[in-house]
Short mmCIF file of C-alpha atoms in Angstrom, two decimals:
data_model
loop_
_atom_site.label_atom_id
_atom_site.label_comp_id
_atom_site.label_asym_id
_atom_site.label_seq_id
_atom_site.Cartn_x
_atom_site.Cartn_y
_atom_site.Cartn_z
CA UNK B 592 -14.85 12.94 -6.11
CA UNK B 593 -12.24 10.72 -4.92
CA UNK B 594 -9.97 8.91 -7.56
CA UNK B 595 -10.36 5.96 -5.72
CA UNK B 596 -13.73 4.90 -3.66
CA UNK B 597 -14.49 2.30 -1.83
CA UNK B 598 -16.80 0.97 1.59
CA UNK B 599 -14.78 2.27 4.19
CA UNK B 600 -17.48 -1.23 6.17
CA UNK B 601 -16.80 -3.03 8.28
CA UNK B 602 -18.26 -5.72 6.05
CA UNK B 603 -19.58 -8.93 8.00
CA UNK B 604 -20.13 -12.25 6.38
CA UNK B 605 -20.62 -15.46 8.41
CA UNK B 606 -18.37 -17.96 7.73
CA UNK B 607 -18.12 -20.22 4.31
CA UNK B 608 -20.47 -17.08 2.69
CA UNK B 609 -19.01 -15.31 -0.26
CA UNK B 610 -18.10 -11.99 0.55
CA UNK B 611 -18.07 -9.37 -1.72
CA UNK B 612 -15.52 -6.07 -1.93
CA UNK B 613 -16.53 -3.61 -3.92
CA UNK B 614 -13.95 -0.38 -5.54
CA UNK B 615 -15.09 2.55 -8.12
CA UNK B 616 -12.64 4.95 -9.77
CA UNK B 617 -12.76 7.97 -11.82
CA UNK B 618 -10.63 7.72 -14.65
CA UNK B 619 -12.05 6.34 -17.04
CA UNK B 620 -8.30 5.92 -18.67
CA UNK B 621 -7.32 3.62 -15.83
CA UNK B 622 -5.44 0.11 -17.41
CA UNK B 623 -3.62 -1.74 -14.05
CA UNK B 624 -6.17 -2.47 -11.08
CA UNK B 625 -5.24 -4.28 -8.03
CA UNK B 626 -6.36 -5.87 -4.49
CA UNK B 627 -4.18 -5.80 -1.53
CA UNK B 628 -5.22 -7.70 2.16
CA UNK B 629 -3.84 -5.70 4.82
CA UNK B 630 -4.03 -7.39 8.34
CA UNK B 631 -3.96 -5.04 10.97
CA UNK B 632 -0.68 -3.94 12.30
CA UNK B 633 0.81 -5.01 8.96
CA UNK B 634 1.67 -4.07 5.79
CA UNK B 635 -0.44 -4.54 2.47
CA UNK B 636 0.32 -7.93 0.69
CA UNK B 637 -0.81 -7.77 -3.00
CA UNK B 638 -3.39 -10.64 -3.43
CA UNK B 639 -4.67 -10.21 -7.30
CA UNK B 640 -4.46 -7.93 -9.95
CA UNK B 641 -6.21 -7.74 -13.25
CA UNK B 642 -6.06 -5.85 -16.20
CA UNK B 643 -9.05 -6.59 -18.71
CA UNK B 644 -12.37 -6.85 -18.33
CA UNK B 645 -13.95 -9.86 -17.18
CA UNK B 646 -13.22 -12.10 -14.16
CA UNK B 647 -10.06 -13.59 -13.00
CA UNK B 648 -9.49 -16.36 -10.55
CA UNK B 649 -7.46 -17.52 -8.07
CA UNK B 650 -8.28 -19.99 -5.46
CA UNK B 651 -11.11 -18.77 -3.18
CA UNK B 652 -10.35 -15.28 -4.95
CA UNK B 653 -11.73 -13.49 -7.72
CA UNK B 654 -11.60 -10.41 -8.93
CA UNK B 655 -13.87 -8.80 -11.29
CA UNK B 656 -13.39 -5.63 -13.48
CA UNK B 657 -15.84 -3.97 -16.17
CA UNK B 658 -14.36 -0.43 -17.61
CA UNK B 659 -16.88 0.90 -19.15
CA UNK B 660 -19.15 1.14 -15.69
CA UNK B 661 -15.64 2.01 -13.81
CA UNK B 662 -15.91 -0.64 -10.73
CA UNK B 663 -13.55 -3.21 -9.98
CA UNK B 664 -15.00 -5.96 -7.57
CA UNK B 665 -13.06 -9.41 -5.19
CA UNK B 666 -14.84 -12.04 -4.34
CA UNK B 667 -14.04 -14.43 -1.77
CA UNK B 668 -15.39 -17.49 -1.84
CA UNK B 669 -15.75 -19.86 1.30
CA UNK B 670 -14.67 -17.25 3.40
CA UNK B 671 -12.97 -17.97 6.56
CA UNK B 672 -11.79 -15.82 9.95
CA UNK B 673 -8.46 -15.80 8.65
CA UNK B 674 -9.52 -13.62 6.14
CA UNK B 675 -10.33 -10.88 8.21
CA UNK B 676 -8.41 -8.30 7.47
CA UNK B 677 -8.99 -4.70 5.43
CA UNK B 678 -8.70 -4.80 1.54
CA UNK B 679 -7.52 -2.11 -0.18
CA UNK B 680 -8.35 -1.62 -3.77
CA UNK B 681 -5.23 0.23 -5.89
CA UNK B 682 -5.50 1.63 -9.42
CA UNK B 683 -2.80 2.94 -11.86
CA UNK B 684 -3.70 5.67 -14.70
CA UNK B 685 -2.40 8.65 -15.58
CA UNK B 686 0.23 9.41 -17.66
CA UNK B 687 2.77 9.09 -15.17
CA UNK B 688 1.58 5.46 -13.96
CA UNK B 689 0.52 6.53 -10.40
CA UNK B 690 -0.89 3.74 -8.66
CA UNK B 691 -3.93 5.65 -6.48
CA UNK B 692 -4.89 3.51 -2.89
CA UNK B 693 -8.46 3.34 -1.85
CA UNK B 694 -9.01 4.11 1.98
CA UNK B 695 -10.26 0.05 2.06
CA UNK B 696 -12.83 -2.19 3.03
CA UNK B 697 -12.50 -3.76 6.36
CA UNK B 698 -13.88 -7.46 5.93
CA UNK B 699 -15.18 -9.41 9.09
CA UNK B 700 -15.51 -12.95 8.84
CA UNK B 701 -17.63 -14.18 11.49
CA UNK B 702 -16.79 -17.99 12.49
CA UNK F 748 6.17 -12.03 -5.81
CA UNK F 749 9.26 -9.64 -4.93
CA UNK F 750 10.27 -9.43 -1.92
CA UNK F 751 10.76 -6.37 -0.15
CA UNK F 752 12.50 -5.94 3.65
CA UNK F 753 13.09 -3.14 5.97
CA UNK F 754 15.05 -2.38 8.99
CA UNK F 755 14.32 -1.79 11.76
CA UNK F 756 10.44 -3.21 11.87
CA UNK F 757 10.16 -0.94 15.42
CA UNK F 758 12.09 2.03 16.92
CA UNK F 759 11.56 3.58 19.53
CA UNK F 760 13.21 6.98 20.16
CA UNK F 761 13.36 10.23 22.03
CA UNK F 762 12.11 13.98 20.39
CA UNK F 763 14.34 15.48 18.49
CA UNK F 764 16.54 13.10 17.19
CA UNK F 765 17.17 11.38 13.94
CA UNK F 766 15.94 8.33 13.11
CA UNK F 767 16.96 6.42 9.90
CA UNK F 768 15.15 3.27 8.05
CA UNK F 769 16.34 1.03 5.10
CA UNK F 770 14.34 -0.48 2.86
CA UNK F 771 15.89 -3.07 0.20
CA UNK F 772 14.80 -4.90 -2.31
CA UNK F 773 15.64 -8.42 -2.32
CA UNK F 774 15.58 -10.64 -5.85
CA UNK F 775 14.80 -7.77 -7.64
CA UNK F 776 16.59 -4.48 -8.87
CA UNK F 777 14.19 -1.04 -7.97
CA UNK F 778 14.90 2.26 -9.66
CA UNK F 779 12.01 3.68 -8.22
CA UNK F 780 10.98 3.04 -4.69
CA UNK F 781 7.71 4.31 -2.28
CA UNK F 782 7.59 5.61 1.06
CA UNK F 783 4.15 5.55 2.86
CA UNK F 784 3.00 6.68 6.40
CA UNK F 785 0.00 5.36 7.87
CA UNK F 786 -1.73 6.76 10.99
CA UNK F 787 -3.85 3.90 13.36
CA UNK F 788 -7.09 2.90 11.42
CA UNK F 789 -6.12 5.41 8.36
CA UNK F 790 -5.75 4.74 4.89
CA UNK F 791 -2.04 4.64 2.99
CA UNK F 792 -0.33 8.15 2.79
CA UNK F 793 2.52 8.60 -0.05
CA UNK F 794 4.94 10.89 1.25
CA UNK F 795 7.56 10.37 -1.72
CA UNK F 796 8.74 8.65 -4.94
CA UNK F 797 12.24 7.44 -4.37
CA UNK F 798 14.36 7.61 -7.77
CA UNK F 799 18.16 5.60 -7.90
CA UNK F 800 20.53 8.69 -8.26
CA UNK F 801 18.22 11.07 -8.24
CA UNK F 802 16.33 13.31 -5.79
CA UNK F 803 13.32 12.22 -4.68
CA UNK F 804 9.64 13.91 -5.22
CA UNK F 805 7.61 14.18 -2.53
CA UNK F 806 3.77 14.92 -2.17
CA UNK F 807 2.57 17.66 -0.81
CA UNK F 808 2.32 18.89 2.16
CA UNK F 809 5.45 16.23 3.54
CA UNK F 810 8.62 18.29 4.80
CA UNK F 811 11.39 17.62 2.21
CA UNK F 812 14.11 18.80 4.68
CA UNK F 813 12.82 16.81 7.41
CA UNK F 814 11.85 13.61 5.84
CA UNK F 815 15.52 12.98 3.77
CA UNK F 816 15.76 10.19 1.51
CA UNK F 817 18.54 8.84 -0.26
CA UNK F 818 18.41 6.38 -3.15
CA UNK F 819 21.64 5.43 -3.54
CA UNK F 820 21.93 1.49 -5.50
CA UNK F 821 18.81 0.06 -7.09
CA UNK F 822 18.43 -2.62 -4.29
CA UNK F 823 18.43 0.13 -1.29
CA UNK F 824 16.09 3.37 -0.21
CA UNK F 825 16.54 5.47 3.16
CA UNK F 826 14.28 7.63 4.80
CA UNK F 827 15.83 9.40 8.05
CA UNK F 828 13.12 11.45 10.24
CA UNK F 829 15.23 14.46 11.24
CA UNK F 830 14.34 15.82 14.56
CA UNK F 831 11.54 13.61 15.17
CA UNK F 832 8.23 14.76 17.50
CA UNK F 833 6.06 12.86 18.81
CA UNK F 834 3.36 13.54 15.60
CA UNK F 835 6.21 11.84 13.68
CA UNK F 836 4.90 8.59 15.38
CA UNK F 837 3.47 5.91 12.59
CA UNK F 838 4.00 3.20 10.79
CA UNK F 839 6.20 3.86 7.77
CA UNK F 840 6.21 1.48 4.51
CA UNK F 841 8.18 1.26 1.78
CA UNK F 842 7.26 -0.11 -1.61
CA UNK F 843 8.79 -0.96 -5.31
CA UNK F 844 7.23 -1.89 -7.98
CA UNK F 845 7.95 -4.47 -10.99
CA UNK F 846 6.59 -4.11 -14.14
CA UNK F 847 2.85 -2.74 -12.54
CA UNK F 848 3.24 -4.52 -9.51
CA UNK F 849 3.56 -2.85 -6.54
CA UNK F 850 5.20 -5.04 -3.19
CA UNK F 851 5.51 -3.77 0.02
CA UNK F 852 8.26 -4.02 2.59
CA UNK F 853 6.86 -5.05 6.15
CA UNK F 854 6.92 -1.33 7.74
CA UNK F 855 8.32 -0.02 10.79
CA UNK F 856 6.53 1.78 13.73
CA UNK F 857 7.80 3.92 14.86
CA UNK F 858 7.45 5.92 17.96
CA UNK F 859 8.81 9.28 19.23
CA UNK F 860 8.76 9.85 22.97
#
């Protein structure tokens, strides 16, 4: 099982839909999660990052984590062709704080 | 958020020479920095933790003797590709982190011919 799973997609939404980006991991000890947008050619820009459970917002973006069913989630809201890009999901457990990448969701945004 | 650069963004150059790429971090001190490779349409790779005045650890798998890096102020990271081959071609990031926080430097590509 990988430490880190998500939708390799691609995931196509129409514009001004919601889209949704889903991201499981295994450890159940896991305390730091993250989002990154990667646009192709580039490299990742952290977006949002959340730490307890619940949902956290941030403009069109929000993130969503519940621990006990190990899945962190992003939504993004209005979505728009400029937010095309892949989005990679991170996590950091272990005792030595390794932050673990997913292989990422590529999101298509259809105007 | 930090801000991380690196130098060159794109090299070109010929098998089996050395190639060497800073990364720095700009408004913020790192004593611990991240090298990454990434193949076209593949996912992230570490190749190694860099540690300010120590030796680095790399993953497995990635050559120690041929990818060197040096760690030598808590603002700048090297990696040199020694003897480069044309595999070597890819896009190499680096990374620090603050607090949990990981930022990424814009990459170079590079490519071996």
């Amino acid at each position: 099982q990988k430490e880190v799973e998500q939708n390799s997609g691609p995931l196509s939404v129409p514009e001004g839909a919601i889209a949704s980006l889903n991201c499981t991991y295994s450890d159940r000890g896991s305390q730091s999660f993250f989002w990154y947008r990667q646009y192709s050619g580039k490299s990742p820009e952290l977006i949002m990052s959340i730490y307890s459970n619940g949902d956290k917002e941030d403009g069109r973006f929000t993130a969503q984590l519940n621990k006990a069913s190990q899945y962190v989630s992003l939504l993004i809201r209005d979505s728009q062709p400029s937010d095309s890009a892949t989005y990679l999901c991170a996590v950091i457990s272990g005792g030595y704080q390794k932050v673990t990448f997913g292989t990422g969701t590529k999101l298509q945004v259809i105007p | 958020g930090a801000v991380v650069s690196q130098h060159p963004s794109w090299v070109i150059c010929k098998s089996g020479t050395s190639v060497k790429i800073e990364c720095r971090s700009l408004d913020f001190q790192a004593t611990t920095m991240f090298w990454y490779r990434q193949f076209p349409k593949q996912s992230l790779m570490l190749m190694a933790t860099s540690n300010e005045g120590s030796k680095a650890t790399y993953e497995q798998g990635v050559e120690k003797d041929k990818f060197l890096i040096n760690h030598a102020s808590l603002t700048l990271s090297t990696l040199t590709v020694t003897s480069a081959h044309p595999e070597d071609s890819s896009f190499y990031i680096c990374s620090a982190r603050v607090g949990d926080e990981q930022y990424f430097g814009p990459g170079t590509r590079l490519t071996v011919t």
